[in-house]
mmCIF file of C-alpha atoms in Angstrom:
data_model
loop_
_atom_site.group_PDB
_atom_site.id
_atom_site.type_symbol
_atom_site.label_atom_id
_atom_site.label_comp_id
_atom_site.label_asym_id
_atom_site.label_seq_id
_atom_site.Cartn_x
_atom_site.Cartn_y
_atom_site.Cartn_z
ATOM 1 C CA MET A 11 12.441 -4.979 5.049
ATOM 2 C CA ARG A 12 11.051 -3.666 8.992
ATOM 3 C CA THR A 13 9.243 -0.472 7.012
ATOM 4 C CA ALA A 14 7.607 -3.058 4.304
ATOM 5 C CA ARG A 15 6.201 -5.232 6.912
ATOM 6 C CA LEU A 16 5.033 -1.940 9.262
ATOM 7 C CA ASP A 17 3.421 -0.786 6.309
ATOM 8 C CA ALA A 18 1.177 -4.311 5.871
ATOM 9 C CA GLY A 19 0.198 -3.959 9.334
ATOM 10 C CA LEU A 20 2.221 -7.129 10.441
ATOM 11 C CA SER A 21 4.087 -7.354 13.830
ATOM 12 C CA LEU A 22 7.056 -9.022 13.882
ATOM 13 C CA SER A 23 5.581 -11.893 15.725
ATOM 14 C CA ARG A 24 3.095 -12.101 13.015
ATOM 15 C CA MET A 25 5.578 -12.354 10.430
ATOM 16 C CA ALA A 26 8.113 -14.566 12.203
ATOM 17 C CA GLU A 27 4.590 -17.302 12.320
ATOM 18 C CA LEU A 28 4.173 -16.674 8.352
ATOM 19 C CA THR A 29 7.454 -17.127 7.695
ATOM 20 C CA HIS A 30 8.656 -19.830 9.880
ATOM 21 C CA PHE A 31 12.067 -18.319 11.272
ATOM 22 C CA SER A 32 12.099 -17.120 14.434
ATOM 23 C CA LYS A 33 11.089 -13.857 16.012
ATOM 24 C CA PRO A 34 14.748 -13.224 17.573
ATOM 25 C CA TYR A 35 16.521 -13.667 14.272
ATOM 26 C CA LEU A 36 13.919 -11.553 11.857
ATOM 27 C CA GLY A 37 14.611 -8.645 14.320
ATOM 28 C CA GLN A 38 18.420 -9.150 14.134
ATOM 29 C CA VAL A 39 17.864 -8.863 10.048
ATOM 30 C CA GLU A 40 15.635 -6.217 9.971
ATOM 31 C CA THR A 41 18.194 -4.247 12.342
ATOM 32 C CA GLY A 42 21.263 -4.995 10.579
ATOM 33 C CA ALA A 43 23.137 -7.232 13.211
ATOM 34 C CA ARG A 44 23.152 -10.393 11.055
ATOM 35 C CA THR A 45 22.395 -10.114 7.077
ATOM 36 C CA ALA A 46 19.586 -11.097 4.938
ATOM 37 C CA THR A 47 19.712 -14.173 3.822
ATOM 38 C CA MET A 48 18.135 -15.252 0.233
ATOM 39 C CA ASP A 49 15.824 -17.430 2.139
ATOM 40 C CA VAL A 50 14.870 -14.255 4.319
ATOM 41 C CA VAL A 51 14.071 -12.154 1.567
ATOM 42 C CA ASP A 52 12.468 -14.590 -0.461
ATOM 43 C CA ALA A 53 9.808 -15.456 2.299
ATOM 44 C CA TYR A 54 9.426 -11.295 2.766
ATOM 45 C CA GLU A 55 8.546 -11.443 -0.685
ATOM 46 C CA ARG A 56 6.149 -14.061 -0.571
ATOM 47 C CA VAL A 57 4.765 -12.157 2.948
ATOM 48 C CA LEU A 58 4.671 -8.912 1.344
ATOM 49 C CA GLY A 59 5.027 -9.235 -2.376
ATOM 50 C CA ALA A 60 7.422 -8.276 -4.426
ATOM 51 C CA GLY A 61 6.295 -4.582 -4.485
ATOM 52 C CA MET A 62 7.889 -4.534 -0.601
ATOM 53 C CA TRP A 63 11.130 -3.408 -3.281
ATOM 54 C CA ARG A 64 8.484 -0.827 -4.926
ATOM 55 C CA LYS A 65 9.878 3.266 -5.044
ATOM 56 C CA GLU A 66 6.514 5.284 -3.683
ATOM 57 C CA ILE A 67 5.784 8.506 -5.516
ATOM 58 C CA THR A 68 7.520 11.597 -4.978
ATOM 59 C CA HIS A 69 4.265 13.784 -3.687
ATOM 60 C CA PRO A 70 5.383 15.578 -0.708
ATOM 61 C CA GLY A 71 1.903 14.812 1.143
ATOM 62 C CA LEU A 72 2.251 10.767 0.690
ATOM 63 C CA ALA A 73 0.288 9.552 3.726
ATOM 64 C CA ARG A 74 1.314 6.217 4.996
ATOM 65 C CA ILE A 75 -0.301 4.324 7.200
ATOM 66 C CA LYS A 76 1.539 2.036 9.538
ATOM 67 C CA GLY A 77 0.832 -0.309 11.871
ATOM 68 C CA GLU A 78 -1.806 -2.475 12.668
ATOM 69 C CA GLN A 79 -4.296 -0.279 15.030
ATOM 70 C CA ARG A 80 -4.215 2.284 12.939
ATOM 71 C CA LEU A 81 -5.055 0.568 9.773
ATOM 72 C CA SER A 82 -7.735 -1.768 11.876
ATOM 73 C CA ALA A 83 -8.906 2.302 12.588
ATOM 74 C CA LEU A 84 -8.788 2.984 8.980
ATOM 75 C CA VAL A 85 -11.065 0.084 7.715
ATOM 76 C CA GLN A 86 -13.611 0.287 10.054
ATOM 77 C CA SER A 87 -14.034 4.186 8.709
ATOM 78 C CA ILE A 88 -13.988 2.979 5.546
ATOM 79 C CA ARG A 89 -17.090 0.312 6.463
ATOM 80 C CA SER A 90 -18.643 3.038 8.058
ATOM 81 C CA GLY A 91 -18.903 5.142 4.913
ATOM 82 C CA SER A 92 -16.024 7.454 5.588
ATOM 83 C CA PRO A 93 -12.996 7.690 3.176
ATOM 84 C CA ASP A 94 -10.949 9.573 5.982
ATOM 85 C CA VAL A 95 -7.193 9.835 4.809
ATOM 86 C CA PHE A 96 -8.348 8.684 1.305
ATOM 87 C CA SER A 97 -10.277 11.684 0.695
ATOM 88 C CA LYS A 98 -7.259 14.057 1.406
ATOM 89 C CA ARG A 99 -4.274 13.142 -0.240
ATOM 90 C CA PRO A 100 -2.592 10.379 -2.144
ATOM 91 C CA THR A 101 -1.839 7.209 -0.086
ATOM 92 C CA ALA A 102 1.547 5.270 -0.106
ATOM 93 C CA HIS A 103 1.146 1.804 -2.056
ATOM 94 C CA ALA A 104 1.495 -0.295 0.470
ATOM 95 C CA THR A 105 -1.071 1.521 2.251
ATOM 96 C CA ASP A 106 -3.761 0.564 -0.671
ATOM 97 C CA VAL A 107 -2.781 -2.699 -0.448
ATOM 98 C CA ALA A 108 -2.786 -3.640 2.959
ATOM 99 C CA VAL A 109 -6.156 -1.582 3.496
ATOM 100 C CA GLY A 110 -7.389 -3.645 0.123
ATOM 101 C CA THR A 111 -7.195 -7.079 1.573
ATOM 102 C CA ARG A 112 -8.562 -6.415 4.509
ATOM 103 C CA MET A 113 -11.862 -4.961 2.275
ATOM 104 C CA ASP A 114 -14.779 -7.183 3.035
ATOM 105 C CA PRO A 115 -17.723 -7.273 -0.064
ATOM 106 C CA ASP A 116 -19.157 -4.652 0.867
ATOM 107 C CA GLY A 117 -15.735 -2.400 1.781
ATOM 108 C CA ILE A 118 -15.145 -3.429 -1.808
ATOM 109 C CA ARG A 119 -18.670 -1.744 -3.175
ATOM 110 C CA GLN A 120 -17.354 1.365 -1.237
ATOM 111 C CA PHE A 121 -14.641 1.970 -2.899
ATOM 112 C CA ARG A 122 -15.814 1.266 -5.998
ATOM 113 C CA GLN A 123 -18.591 3.862 -5.411
ATOM 114 C CA TRP A 124 -16.097 6.143 -4.163
ATOM 115 C CA MET A 125 -14.154 5.655 -7.614
ATOM 116 C CA THR A 126 -16.884 6.828 -9.714
ATOM 117 C CA GLU A 127 -18.663 9.022 -8.137
ATOM 118 C CA GLY A 128 -16.400 10.550 -5.659
ATOM 119 C CA GLU A 129 -16.808 14.081 -5.011
ATOM 120 C CA THR A 130 -12.997 15.219 -5.515
ATOM 121 C CA ALA A 131 -10.486 13.355 -7.712
ATOM 122 C CA THR A 132 -8.327 12.547 -4.898
ATOM 123 C CA LEU A 133 -11.074 10.243 -3.811
ATOM 124 C CA ARG A 134 -11.751 8.960 -7.068
ATOM 125 C CA THR A 135 -8.069 8.069 -7.796
ATOM 126 C CA ASN A 136 -7.111 6.956 -4.093
ATOM 127 C CA SER A 137 -10.154 4.168 -4.402
ATOM 128 C CA LEU A 138 -9.101 3.796 -7.864
ATOM 129 C CA SER A 139 -5.380 2.693 -6.910
ATOM 130 C CA VAL A 140 -7.501 -0.014 -4.102
ATOM 131 C CA LEU A 141 -9.562 -1.408 -6.367
ATOM 132 C CA ALA A 142 -7.074 -1.879 -9.042
ATOM 133 C CA LYS A 143 -4.863 -4.090 -6.893
ATOM 134 C CA LEU A 144 -7.173 -6.915 -6.426
ATOM 135 C CA PRO A 145 -8.120 -9.658 -7.876
ATOM 136 C CA GLY A 146 -11.558 -9.770 -10.334
ATOM 137 C CA ARG A 147 -12.084 -8.963 -14.031
ATOM 138 C CA ASP A 148 -15.001 -6.547 -12.467
ATOM 139 C CA ASN A 149 -12.820 -4.328 -10.944
ATOM 140 C CA ALA A 150 -10.549 -4.487 -13.591
ATOM 141 C CA GLU A 151 -13.013 -3.920 -15.985
ATOM 142 C CA LEU A 152 -14.118 -0.338 -13.472
ATOM 143 C CA VAL A 153 -10.984 0.670 -13.340
ATOM 144 C CA VAL A 154 -9.918 0.966 -17.351
ATOM 145 C CA GLN A 155 -13.534 2.679 -17.246
ATOM 146 C CA VAL A 156 -12.480 5.494 -15.099
ATOM 147 C CA LEU A 157 -8.780 5.647 -16.636
ATOM 148 C CA GLU A 158 -10.814 5.993 -19.884
ATOM 149 C CA GLU A 159 -13.618 8.469 -18.708
ATOM 150 C CA ASP A 160 -12.115 10.435 -16.172
ATOM 151 C CA PRO A 161 -9.264 12.934 -17.584
ATOM 152 C CA LYS A 162 -8.286 14.062 -13.440
ATOM 153 C CA VAL A 163 -8.236 10.486 -12.252
ATOM 154 C CA ARG A 164 -6.223 9.960 -15.434
ATOM 155 C CA ARG A 165 -3.578 12.686 -15.082
ATOM 156 C CA LEU A 166 -3.076 11.779 -11.352
ATOM 157 C CA CYS A 167 -2.523 8.355 -12.042
ATOM 158 C CA LEU A 168 -0.163 8.964 -14.592
ATOM 159 C CA ALA A 169 1.724 11.683 -12.753
ATOM 160 C CA SER A 170 2.082 8.881 -9.984
ATOM 161 C CA ASP A 171 3.229 5.832 -12.145
ATOM 162 C CA ILE A 172 5.885 9.339 -13.872
ATOM 163 C CA SER A 173 6.962 10.037 -10.742
ATOM 164 C CA ARG A 174 7.366 6.714 -9.314
ATOM 165 C CA LEU A 175 8.741 5.073 -12.284
ATOM 166 C CA THR A 176 11.910 7.992 -12.522
ATOM 167 C CA GLN A 177 11.701 9.662 -9.372
ATOM 168 C CA VAL A 178 10.768 13.020 -10.963
ATOM 169 C CA ASP A 179 9.561 15.874 -8.674
ATOM 170 C CA TRP A 180 5.558 15.688 -8.671
ATOM 171 C CA LYS A 181 4.909 19.226 -9.737
ATOM 172 C CA THR A 182 7.352 17.748 -13.309
ATOM 173 C CA ALA A 183 5.463 14.470 -12.739
ATOM 174 C CA LEU A 184 1.986 16.482 -13.766
ATOM 175 C CA ARG A 185 3.246 18.607 -16.371
ATOM 176 C CA VAL A 186 4.930 15.613 -17.915
ATOM 177 C CA ALA A 187 1.128 13.653 -17.741
ATOM 178 C CA ASP A 188 -0.179 16.263 -19.667
ATOM 179 C CA ASP A 189 3.005 16.071 -22.259
ATOM 180 C CA LEU A 190 4.467 12.651 -22.000
ATOM 181 C CA PRO A 191 7.342 13.582 -24.746
ATOM 182 C CA SER A 192 8.749 16.127 -22.432
ATOM 183 C CA HIS A 193 9.920 14.081 -19.257
ATOM 184 C CA PRO A 194 13.448 14.723 -18.869
ATOM 185 C CA ASP A 195 14.426 11.616 -20.404
ATOM 186 C CA PRO A 196 11.795 9.606 -22.423
ATOM 187 C CA ARG A 197 13.802 6.845 -22.964
ATOM 188 C CA LYS A 198 13.967 5.762 -19.390
ATOM 189 C CA LEU A 199 10.245 6.461 -18.768
ATOM 190 C CA ALA A 200 9.523 4.200 -21.441
ATOM 191 C CA ARG A 201 11.880 1.199 -20.364
ATOM 192 C CA LYS A 202 10.029 1.449 -17.209
ATOM 193 C CA ALA A 203 6.597 1.867 -18.828
ATOM 194 C CA ALA A 204 7.300 -1.439 -20.595
ATOM 195 C CA LYS A 205 7.788 -3.261 -17.452
ATOM 196 C CA GLU A 206 4.463 -2.046 -16.242
ATOM 197 C CA ALA A 207 2.448 -2.385 -19.220
ATOM 198 C CA VAL A 208 2.578 -6.401 -18.064
ATOM 199 C CA ASP A 209 2.478 -5.706 -14.222
ATOM 200 C CA PRO A 210 0.106 -9.357 -13.613
ATOM 201 C CA LYS A 211 -1.234 -7.680 -10.158
ATOM 202 C CA ASP A 212 -1.815 -3.924 -11.306
ATOM 203 C CA THR A 213 -4.445 -3.116 -13.413
ATOM 204 C CA GLU A 214 -3.711 0.429 -13.106
ATOM 205 C CA SER A 215 0.127 -0.240 -13.892
ATOM 206 C CA ARG A 216 -1.058 -2.209 -16.645
ATOM 207 C CA TRP A 217 -2.978 0.726 -18.405
ATOM 208 C CA CYS A 218 -1.157 3.434 -17.611
ATOM 209 C CA GLY A 219 2.402 1.387 -18.573
ATOM 210 C CA SER A 220 0.738 0.615 -21.979
ATOM 211 C CA TYR A 221 -0.899 4.587 -22.421
ATOM 212 C CA MET A 222 2.576 5.862 -21.857
ATOM 213 C CA LEU A 223 4.012 3.761 -24.569
ATOM 214 C CA ARG A 224 1.941 4.329 -27.026
ATOM 215 C CA HIS A 225 2.305 8.234 -26.313
ATOM 216 C CA LEU A 226 6.490 8.129 -26.055
ATOM 217 C CA ALA A 227 6.613 6.038 -29.331
ATOM 218 C CA PRO A 228 7.664 8.285 -31.624
ATOM 219 C CA VAL A 229 10.435 9.946 -29.561
ATOM 220 C CA VAL A 230 12.189 6.657 -28.208
ATOM 221 C CA GLY A 231 13.777 5.491 -31.283
ATOM 222 C CA ARG A 232 14.811 8.871 -32.441
#
């Protein structure tokens, strides 16, 4: 719970304000001195989203930006036109959410531009992952368009979902992205993909889940 809070850039004091529990009590829960009740878990999920329990991808260079100061610096960098870490390596789900929710309209437009015109597949993919978690039909439609038209981005997004859902190593995830039925356990991947396909908060997950189900259909019924 502490990791999820820090990933979201929230101090313990701010979390206490948002959840209406005392700061000392939450501190004890996070350190394990007291058991987390369902009320506390529900409060954390309300603030951080159910994605706080979400596993991350297995890429060895995954970037996790923690703490309000570092997140603020990253947001400012993006607003000034510099993609910073988004152009260098995959970013954690919590980082995408934390940055996306801090973006003003200009920042969102910057990500939309990077998603379609970014010089590297890494920048285009990371930008897509941020936009995919934001509301708005315009964002969703552009995310789908890029997934359908940019094969490099599509491969990285599929590999990310495969590695996150089944925790295979990144090299295997990339191979499976090119040949989905070759997954070591295609039925497991199909079960996970079915849940992704109806994720109401992530266009990327919905598209990738549906794509994987279509291509796994011939093998999961054997």
